[in-house]
Structure formats: structure tokens, C-alpha cells
Amino acid sequence: MKDFPPVLHPYHSAPHQVSWQSPSNIALVKYWGKYDPQLPANPSVSLTLDQCRTITKVRCEPRPTDAHGTFSFEFLLGGTPKPDFHPKIEGFFQRILAYLPFLTQVHLRIESENTFPHSSGIASSASAMSALALCLLHIARGDEAVSDPSFFQQASYLARLGSGSACRSIWGPVVVWGVTPSIPEASQEFGWSSDRIHPVFADYQDTILLIDQGQKSVSSTVGHQLMVGHPFAEARFKQAHKHLEQMMEVLAQGDLDRFVDLVEREALTLHALMMASNPSFVLMKPATLAVIEKIRAYRKATQHPVCFTLDAGANVHVLYPKSISKTVLQWIQDELVVYCEKESYICDSVGRGSSPING
Ligand code: DP6
């Protein structure tokens, strides 16, 4: 980023505390494949969610600069210390140290909580890394900077260095990440929030069916790596640019038939890429397929524009307009919840992005 020099002005010399909430997001055109430093092999676009969020509080205390440049921090999730998260956080700090040099001059107490169950298999890296990036930048730049639009762009830049998809969680309802000829404003380095969005998407519904709440069998880091030398990589990256261009038209026009078609083909392409990788992964479970078939049959029978998308796992995101939410939710409860592990599902909708929490 041309206008993102290291934030050199001193952090507050007294102990300082900030808190942010940041949501998860669900990609419509998927980011799958990356290269250093955390740049996407193809552009992606997502809907920002509302209910699935991470709330993070960071307390910053000055300490003498460490000659070895080490970091000093503690991390708690839901009130419990989680040392197993330290390597991931430390890797993030390493990548953003050039922008936030104060990180080796402070002790940080990071307290996070998710509004969704941690074991649910819902990716939390987007909400977690964006919330943490916002807190750190807030500490570095001070309260006044929060009203500056560059603040959010820089936060998105930093969040990307924690987890690629996290750069899309800063704003809502629709965020693009990655350069593509049809969107001159889009960047490889941070998200860009489009305002050419049809009102039908402003409160679109996402009911997340928790088919498998276990640990993901392929981490996203390993997953992205599978695209290096993948036999279909070139064709996929080309297709993603085309899909993004088409998706932006669909999102602007509110064309729900084309939306359904594109969203489902993107989800299945992601899984097809994993199935054709070396090593290969089948991340759908029998219940995932059963739900997909049910959704397609229901759509055919009712003409309701209900569709599915998938992340790199077995859970199914059921997407539909708010205007039919009562009918669709009833159908989900009657017909689909039986496929969920412990009958668990999360009702979410499109949201507006991250915000500071005062006090
Ligand atoms: C399938 O953003 O989790 O959800 O950059 O390695 O942290 P890292 O990957 P991550 O990958 C998300 C992959 C996806 C598609 C998407 O969200 O676009």
C-alpha cells in the first residue's frame, strides 16, 4: 500500500485498552490459492455476516524494547488462556511488525470471544484476525484515527496478513478482494466495499447447517498450497475473474436466478478443485450431498431462489432473500435440520462489518 508507512508515532505510554467486534464472511466467488505475502491467486467477493462475530479486547502495557525483538502477549478465548493459538498470533505479529513496530515494545493481553461455538467448524480466522488487526491499529494510531477512512483500509491490509479472507470482514454488505480488470478500485492488498448492491442483498439470509462440527481435515493454509501446480489452476483462476465480473452484475441488478446458478457453481468448483488435488480431499459428508439435493429439489418445486454455498468443509450455508425467510426457515427446520450434527444450525444474515466497542 503506497500510503501505509510504518505507524511510528509512539503508542500511548500509559496502559491503554481498546475493543472491536468483527464479523465472519461467506465468499460467493472463492479465494483458493495464494502467494507471498498473503496475496490471492484470484479475486474473490463475499457477503459480510452479522451474527457470527468475534469480539476482541486488547490491553497494551509499555515495556522496555526487547533487544531480541520478541513479542510479549497472552491470549484468552472465552476467558480461558489458549497457548496453542500463540504460534498463529506470533506469525501474524511477525508479518505486521514492519507496519506496527511498537509490537516489540509492549505487553499485550488479548481477550477474544466468538458469538458462535468455537467447535462449530465455522471458520473463525476471518472474524478473529480482523478484530485483532483493528485493535492493534487503533492502539497504534489513537482514537482520532478511527474516523479516518484510511484507518479501515489499513486495518483490512493488516487483517489480510493474518488470514486472507479476514480483509473482507471490515466492511459490509459486499466486499471484493483481489485485482481484476472489471473493477479498477479492487486491490490485492486490502478489501474494497462495493456500493452498487441491489437492496435484496442488504438483508440476505444465511442459515448455516452444522453438518460436521469437528476440526477441519484440511487447513486453509494447506488448502491454498494445493493450487500450486494444480492441473486446473490456470483455468480456475481465469474462471474466477469471469465469475467475479458476472457476480458483480448480479449483485447490482438483484438477478436471483443468476445468483443461485453462480453461487452453487463456485461452491462445487472449490470442492472439485480439492478432490482433484494431489493429495486429494473429499470434505463433503454424505449429509452435505443430501442437503444439496434437497435444496435443488425444493427450488425446482417451489421456484424459491434458495441456494447453497460451502467453505472448505462439510457445513452448508443456505442463502435466500429475507422476503421468503419465514417459509424457508420452516422448511429448513422440517427437512434439513435432521442432517445437522446434534441438529445444530445458526441463523445469520448479511451485516455491515466491524465496529469499535466503547467502554
Ligand atoms: C474456502 O482466508 O482461511 O473460505 O489466508 O490461509 O488464512 P488463509 O486462508 P482463509 O481461506 C478462505 C478460503 C475459503 C474461501 C474464501 O473465503 O474466499
Coordinates of C-alpha atoms and ligand atoms in Angstrom, one line a residue:
M1 CA 0.0 0.0 0.0
K2 CA 1.6 3.2 -1.1
D3 CA 0.2 5.3 1.8
F4 CA 0.8 2.9 4.6
P5 CA 4.2 3.7 6.1
P6 CA 5.1 2.2 9.5
V7 CA 3.0 3.8 12.2
L8 CA 5.9 5.3 14.1
H9 CA 4.3 7.7 16.5
P10 CA 4.5 6.3 20.0
Y11 CA 1.7 4.2 21.3
H12 CA 0.2 5.7 24.5
S13 CA 2.8 5.5 27.2
A14 CA 0.2 4.7 29.8
P15 CA -1.7 1.3 29.7
H16 CA -4.3 1.5 27.0
Q17 CA -7.3 -0.7 26.2
V18 CA -9.4 -0.9 23.0
S19 CA -12.1 -3.3 21.9
W20 CA -13.6 -4.2 18.5
Q21 CA -16.1 -6.6 17.1
S22 CA -15.7 -8.0 13.6
P23 CA -17.9 -10.5 11.7
S24 CA -17.3 -13.6 9.7
N25 CA -18.0 -13.5 5.9
I26 CA -19.1 -16.0 3.4
A27 CA -17.4 -16.0 -0.1
L28 CA -19.6 -16.1 -3.2
V29 CA -16.6 -16.3 -5.5
K30 CA -14.0 -18.2 -3.6
Y31 CA -10.4 -17.3 -2.8
W32 CA -8.4 -20.5 -3.3
G33 CA -4.7 -20.2 -3.9
K34 CA -2.2 -17.6 -2.7
Y35 CA 1.4 -16.5 -2.9
D36 CA 3.6 -14.5 -0.6
P37 CA 2.9 -12.2 1.3
Q38 CA -0.7 -13.5 1.6
L39 CA -1.8 -12.3 -1.8
P40 CA -4.6 -14.0 -3.6
A41 CA -4.1 -16.1 -6.8
N42 CA -7.6 -14.9 -7.9
P43 CA -10.1 -12.3 -6.9
S44 CA -13.0 -13.1 -4.6
V45 CA -16.2 -11.5 -3.3
S46 CA -18.1 -12.2 -0.1
L47 CA -21.2 -11.3 1.8
T48 CA -20.4 -10.0 5.3
L49 CA -22.3 -11.8 8.0
D50 CA -24.0 -10.2 11.0
Q51 CA -24.4 -12.6 14.0
C52 CA -21.2 -14.7 13.7
R53 CA -18.7 -12.3 15.2
T54 CA -15.5 -12.2 17.2
I55 CA -15.3 -9.6 20.0
T56 CA -11.7 -8.8 20.9
K57 CA -10.3 -6.6 23.7
V58 CA -6.6 -5.7 23.8
R59 CA -4.9 -4.2 26.7
C60 CA -1.5 -2.7 25.9
E61 CA 1.2 -2.0 28.5
P62 CA 4.5 -0.5 27.7
R63 CA 7.7 -2.5 28.4
P64 CA 11.3 -1.9 27.6
T65 CA 12.2 -2.7 24.0
D66 CA 13.4 -6.2 23.7
A67 CA 16.8 -6.4 22.0
H68 CA 15.9 -9.8 20.5
G69 CA 12.7 -8.3 19.1
T70 CA 10.4 -10.9 20.8
F71 CA 6.8 -10.4 21.4
S72 CA 5.2 -10.5 24.8
F73 CA 1.5 -11.3 24.9
E74 CA -1.2 -13.5 26.4
F75 CA -4.3 -14.8 24.6
L76 CA -7.6 -15.8 26.2
L77 CA -10.6 -17.2 24.3
G78 CA -13.8 -17.1 26.2
G79 CA -11.9 -16.3 29.4
T80 CA -9.5 -19.3 29.1
P81 CA -5.8 -18.9 28.3
K82 CA -5.1 -20.6 24.9
P83 CA -1.3 -21.0 24.4
D84 CA -2.0 -23.3 21.4
F85 CA -3.1 -20.1 19.5
H86 CA 0.3 -18.4 20.2
P87 CA 2.2 -19.6 17.1
K88 CA -0.5 -18.3 14.8
I89 CA -0.7 -14.9 16.6
E90 CA 3.1 -14.7 16.7
G91 CA 3.3 -15.4 12.9
F92 CA 0.8 -12.6 12.4
F93 CA 2.8 -10.2 14.6
Q94 CA 6.0 -11.1 12.6
R95 CA 4.2 -10.2 9.3
I96 CA 2.8 -6.9 10.6
L97 CA 5.9 -5.7 12.6
A98 CA 7.1 -3.6 9.7
Y99 CA 3.9 -1.6 9.9
L100 CA 3.4 -1.6 13.7
P101 CA 6.9 -1.5 15.2
F102 CA 5.5 -0.9 18.6
L103 CA 4.6 -4.6 18.9
T104 CA 8.0 -5.4 20.4
Q105 CA 7.8 -2.6 22.9
V106 CA 4.6 -3.6 24.7
H107 CA 2.9 -6.4 26.5
L108 CA -0.5 -7.3 25.1
R109 CA -3.3 -9.0 26.8
I110 CA -5.7 -10.2 24.1
E111 CA -9.1 -11.4 25.2
S112 CA -11.4 -12.8 22.5
E113 CA -14.8 -14.3 22.4
N114 CA -16.9 -15.7 19.5
T115 CA -20.6 -15.4 19.3
F116 CA -20.7 -18.8 17.6
P117 CA -19.5 -22.1 19.2
H118 CA -15.7 -22.5 18.6
S119 CA -16.1 -26.2 17.8
S120 CA -18.8 -25.5 15.2
G121 CA -16.5 -25.8 12.2
I122 CA -17.3 -22.2 11.2
A123 CA -14.1 -20.6 10.2
S124 CA -13.2 -18.0 12.8
S125 CA -10.0 -16.8 11.3
A126 CA -11.7 -14.0 9.3
S127 CA -13.5 -12.5 12.3
A128 CA -10.7 -13.2 14.7
M129 CA -7.9 -11.7 12.6
S130 CA -9.9 -8.7 11.5
A131 CA -10.9 -7.9 15.1
L132 CA -7.3 -8.2 16.3
A133 CA -5.9 -6.1 13.4
L134 CA -8.4 -3.4 14.2
C135 CA -7.4 -3.4 17.9
L136 CA -3.7 -3.2 17.1
L137 CA -4.1 -0.4 14.6
H138 CA -6.4 1.5 17.0
I139 CA -3.7 1.3 19.7
A140 CA -1.0 2.4 17.2
R141 CA -2.9 5.3 15.6
G142 CA -5.0 6.5 18.6
D143 CA -8.7 7.3 18.9
E144 CA -8.9 10.2 16.4
A145 CA -7.7 7.9 13.5
V146 CA -10.8 5.7 13.8
S147 CA -12.9 8.3 11.9
D148 CA -10.4 8.4 9.1
P149 CA -11.4 6.2 6.1
S150 CA -7.7 5.2 5.7
F151 CA -8.0 3.5 9.1
F152 CA -10.3 0.8 7.8
Q153 CA -8.2 0.3 4.6
Q154 CA -5.1 -0.1 6.7
A155 CA -6.9 -2.5 9.1
S156 CA -8.0 -4.6 6.1
Y157 CA -4.4 -4.6 4.9
L158 CA -3.2 -5.9 8.3
A159 CA -6.0 -8.3 8.7
R160 CA -5.1 -9.9 5.3
L161 CA -1.6 -10.6 6.7
G162 CA -3.3 -12.6 9.4
S163 CA -5.8 -14.5 7.2
G164 CA -6.6 -13.6 3.6
S165 CA -10.4 -13.7 4.0
A166 CA -10.2 -11.5 7.1
C167 CA -9.5 -8.5 4.9
R168 CA -13.1 -8.8 3.6
S169 CA -14.7 -8.7 7.2
I170 CA -14.0 -5.0 7.8
W171 CA -17.0 -3.7 5.8
G172 CA -20.4 -4.9 4.5
P173 CA -22.6 -6.0 2.9
V174 CA -20.3 -7.0 -0.1
V175 CA -16.5 -6.9 -0.2
V176 CA -14.2 -7.7 -3.1
W177 CA -10.6 -8.7 -2.6
G178 CA -8.1 -9.1 -5.5
V179 CA -7.3 -7.2 -8.7
T180 CA -9.4 -7.9 -11.7
P181 CA -9.8 -5.8 -14.9
S182 CA -13.5 -5.2 -14.4
I183 CA -13.1 -3.5 -11.0
P184 CA -10.4 -0.7 -11.1
E185 CA -10.8 0.0 -7.4
A186 CA -10.0 -3.5 -6.2
S187 CA -6.7 -4.4 -4.7
Q188 CA -4.6 -7.5 -3.9
E189 CA -3.7 -5.9 -0.6
F190 CA -7.0 -5.0 1.0
G191 CA -10.7 -5.4 0.6
W192 CA -12.9 -3.0 -1.3
S193 CA -16.5 -2.5 -0.4
S194 CA -18.9 -2.1 -3.3
D195 CA -21.9 0.2 -3.0
R196 CA -23.6 -0.9 -6.2
I197 CA -25.6 -3.5 -4.4
H198 CA -29.3 -4.3 -5.0
P199 CA -31.4 -3.8 -1.8
V200 CA -32.4 -7.5 -1.9
F201 CA -28.9 -8.4 -0.7
A202 CA -28.7 -5.9 2.1
D203 CA -30.6 -8.3 4.4
Y204 CA -30.0 -11.6 2.6
Q205 CA -30.3 -14.6 4.9
D206 CA -27.6 -17.3 5.6
T207 CA -28.7 -20.3 7.6
I208 CA -25.6 -22.3 8.4
L209 CA -26.2 -26.0 8.8
L210 CA -23.6 -27.5 11.0
I211 CA -23.2 -30.9 9.3
D212 CA -19.8 -31.6 10.9
Q213 CA -18.6 -29.7 13.9
G214 CA -15.1 -31.4 14.1
Q215 CA -11.7 -30.0 13.3
K216 CA -11.3 -29.3 9.6
S217 CA -9.4 -32.1 7.8
V218 CA -7.6 -29.6 5.6
S219 CA -6.4 -26.3 7.0
S220 CA -6.8 -23.3 4.6
T221 CA -3.0 -22.9 4.6
V222 CA -2.6 -26.5 3.3
G223 CA -5.6 -26.0 1.0
H224 CA -4.2 -22.9 -0.7
Q225 CA -0.9 -24.7 -1.2
L226 CA -2.8 -27.4 -3.2
M227 CA -3.3 -24.9 -6.0
V228 CA 0.5 -24.7 -6.6
G229 CA 1.0 -26.9 -9.7
H230 CA -2.7 -28.0 -9.7
P231 CA -3.6 -29.3 -13.2
F232 CA -6.6 -27.0 -13.3
A233 CA -5.1 -23.9 -11.7
E234 CA -4.8 -21.8 -14.8
A235 CA -8.4 -22.5 -15.9
R236 CA -9.7 -21.9 -12.4
F237 CA -8.0 -18.5 -11.9
K238 CA -9.4 -17.4 -15.3
Q239 CA -12.9 -18.6 -14.4
A240 CA -12.8 -16.8 -11.1
H241 CA -12.2 -13.4 -12.9
K242 CA -15.2 -14.2 -15.2
H243 CA -17.3 -15.3 -12.2
L244 CA -16.4 -12.1 -10.3
E245 CA -17.4 -9.9 -13.2
Q246 CA -20.7 -11.7 -13.6
M247 CA -21.3 -11.8 -9.8
M248 CA -20.9 -8.0 -9.5
E249 CA -23.5 -7.5 -12.2
V250 CA -25.9 -9.9 -10.4
L251 CA -25.3 -8.2 -7.1
A252 CA -26.0 -4.8 -8.6
Q253 CA -29.1 -5.9 -10.5
G254 CA -30.6 -8.3 -7.9
D255 CA -30.9 -11.1 -10.5
L256 CA -31.6 -14.0 -8.2
D257 CA -31.7 -16.8 -10.8
R258 CA -28.2 -15.9 -12.0
F259 CA -27.1 -15.5 -8.4
V260 CA -28.2 -19.1 -7.5
D261 CA -26.5 -20.5 -10.5
L262 CA -23.2 -18.8 -10.0
V263 CA -23.0 -19.3 -6.2
E264 CA -23.6 -23.0 -6.4
R265 CA -21.1 -23.5 -9.3
E266 CA -18.5 -21.6 -7.3
A267 CA -19.0 -23.8 -4.2
L268 CA -18.9 -27.0 -6.2
T269 CA -15.8 -25.8 -8.1
L270 CA -14.0 -25.2 -4.8
H271 CA -14.7 -28.8 -3.7
A272 CA -13.9 -30.2 -7.2
L273 CA -10.5 -28.5 -7.0
M274 CA -9.8 -30.2 -3.7
M275 CA -11.0 -33.5 -5.0
A276 CA -8.6 -33.2 -8.0
S277 CA -5.6 -32.0 -5.9
N278 CA -2.6 -34.1 -5.0
P279 CA -3.1 -35.2 -2.3
S280 CA -6.9 -35.1 -2.8
F281 CA -9.6 -34.2 -0.2
V282 CA -13.3 -35.0 -0.1
L283 CA -14.6 -32.6 2.5
M284 CA -18.3 -33.1 1.9
K285 CA -20.0 -35.7 4.0
P286 CA -23.0 -37.8 2.9
A287 CA -25.3 -35.3 4.7
T288 CA -23.7 -32.4 2.8
L289 CA -24.8 -34.1 -0.5
A290 CA -28.2 -35.0 0.8
V291 CA -28.8 -31.4 1.8
I292 CA -27.6 -30.1 -1.6
E293 CA -30.1 -32.5 -3.3
K294 CA -32.9 -31.3 -1.0
I295 CA -32.2 -27.7 -1.8
R296 CA -32.2 -28.2 -5.5
A297 CA -35.4 -30.3 -5.4
Y298 CA -37.1 -27.6 -3.2
R299 CA -36.1 -24.9 -5.6
K300 CA -37.5 -26.8 -8.5
A301 CA -40.7 -27.5 -6.7
T302 CA -41.3 -24.0 -5.3
Q303 CA -39.4 -21.7 -7.6
H304 CA -38.0 -20.1 -4.4
P305 CA -34.4 -18.7 -5.1
V306 CA -32.8 -20.8 -2.3
C307 CA -29.3 -21.9 -2.9
F308 CA -26.2 -23.3 -1.1
T309 CA -22.6 -22.4 -0.7
L310 CA -19.8 -24.3 1.0
D311 CA -16.4 -23.3 2.6
A312 CA -13.6 -25.8 2.8
G313 CA -15.6 -28.1 5.0
A314 CA -18.9 -30.1 5.2
N315 CA -21.1 -27.4 6.6
V316 CA -23.7 -25.9 4.2
H317 CA -24.7 -22.2 4.0
V318 CA -28.3 -21.9 2.8
L319 CA -28.8 -18.5 1.2
Y320 CA -32.2 -16.9 0.5
P321 CA -33.9 -13.5 0.5
K322 CA -35.5 -12.1 3.6
S323 CA -38.9 -11.8 1.9
I324 CA -39.3 -15.6 2.0
S325 CA -37.4 -16.3 5.2
K326 CA -40.4 -17.5 7.2
T327 CA -41.4 -20.2 4.7
V328 CA -37.8 -21.2 4.1
L329 CA -36.8 -21.4 7.7
Q330 CA -39.8 -23.6 8.4
W331 CA -38.8 -25.9 5.6
I332 CA -35.2 -26.0 6.9
Q333 CA -36.4 -27.0 10.3
D334 CA -38.8 -29.6 8.9
E335 CA -36.5 -31.1 6.3
L336 CA -32.8 -30.2 6.7
V337 CA -32.0 -29.9 10.4
V338 CA -32.2 -33.6 10.7
Y339 CA -28.9 -33.8 8.7
C340 CA -27.1 -31.5 11.1
E341 CA -24.8 -32.8 13.9
K342 CA -26.8 -32.5 17.1
E343 CA -29.5 -30.7 15.0
S344 CA -27.3 -27.6 15.2
Y345 CA -27.7 -24.6 12.9
I346 CA -27.0 -20.9 13.0
C347 CA -29.4 -18.2 11.6
D348 CA -27.4 -15.3 10.2
S349 CA -27.9 -12.6 7.7
V350 CA -25.9 -10.0 5.8
G351 CA -24.3 -7.3 8.1
R352 CA -22.4 -4.1 7.9
G353 CA -18.9 -5.0 9.0
S354 CA -16.8 -4.3 12.0
S355 CA -17.2 -1.6 14.7
P356 CA -15.4 -0.4 17.8
I357 CA -16.9 -1.2 21.2
N358 CA -16.7 1.7 23.7
G359 CA -16.1 1.4 27.3
Ligands
DP6_1 C1 -12.6 -21.5 1.2 O1 -8.7 -16.9 4.4 O2 -9.0 -19.0 5.7 O3 -13.1 -19.9 2.8 O4 -5.3 -16.8 4.0 O5 -4.6 -19.1 4.7 O6 -5.9 -17.7 6.3 P1 -5.7 -18.0 4.8 O7 -7.0 -18.7 4.2 P2 -8.5 -18.3 4.5 O8 -9.1 -19.0 3.2 C2 -10.5 -19.0 3.0 C3 -10.9 -20.0 1.9 C4 -12.3 -20.1 1.6 C5 -12.8 -19.2 0.5 C6 -13.0 -17.7 0.9 O9 -13.3 -17.4 2.0 O10 -12.8 -16.9 -0.1

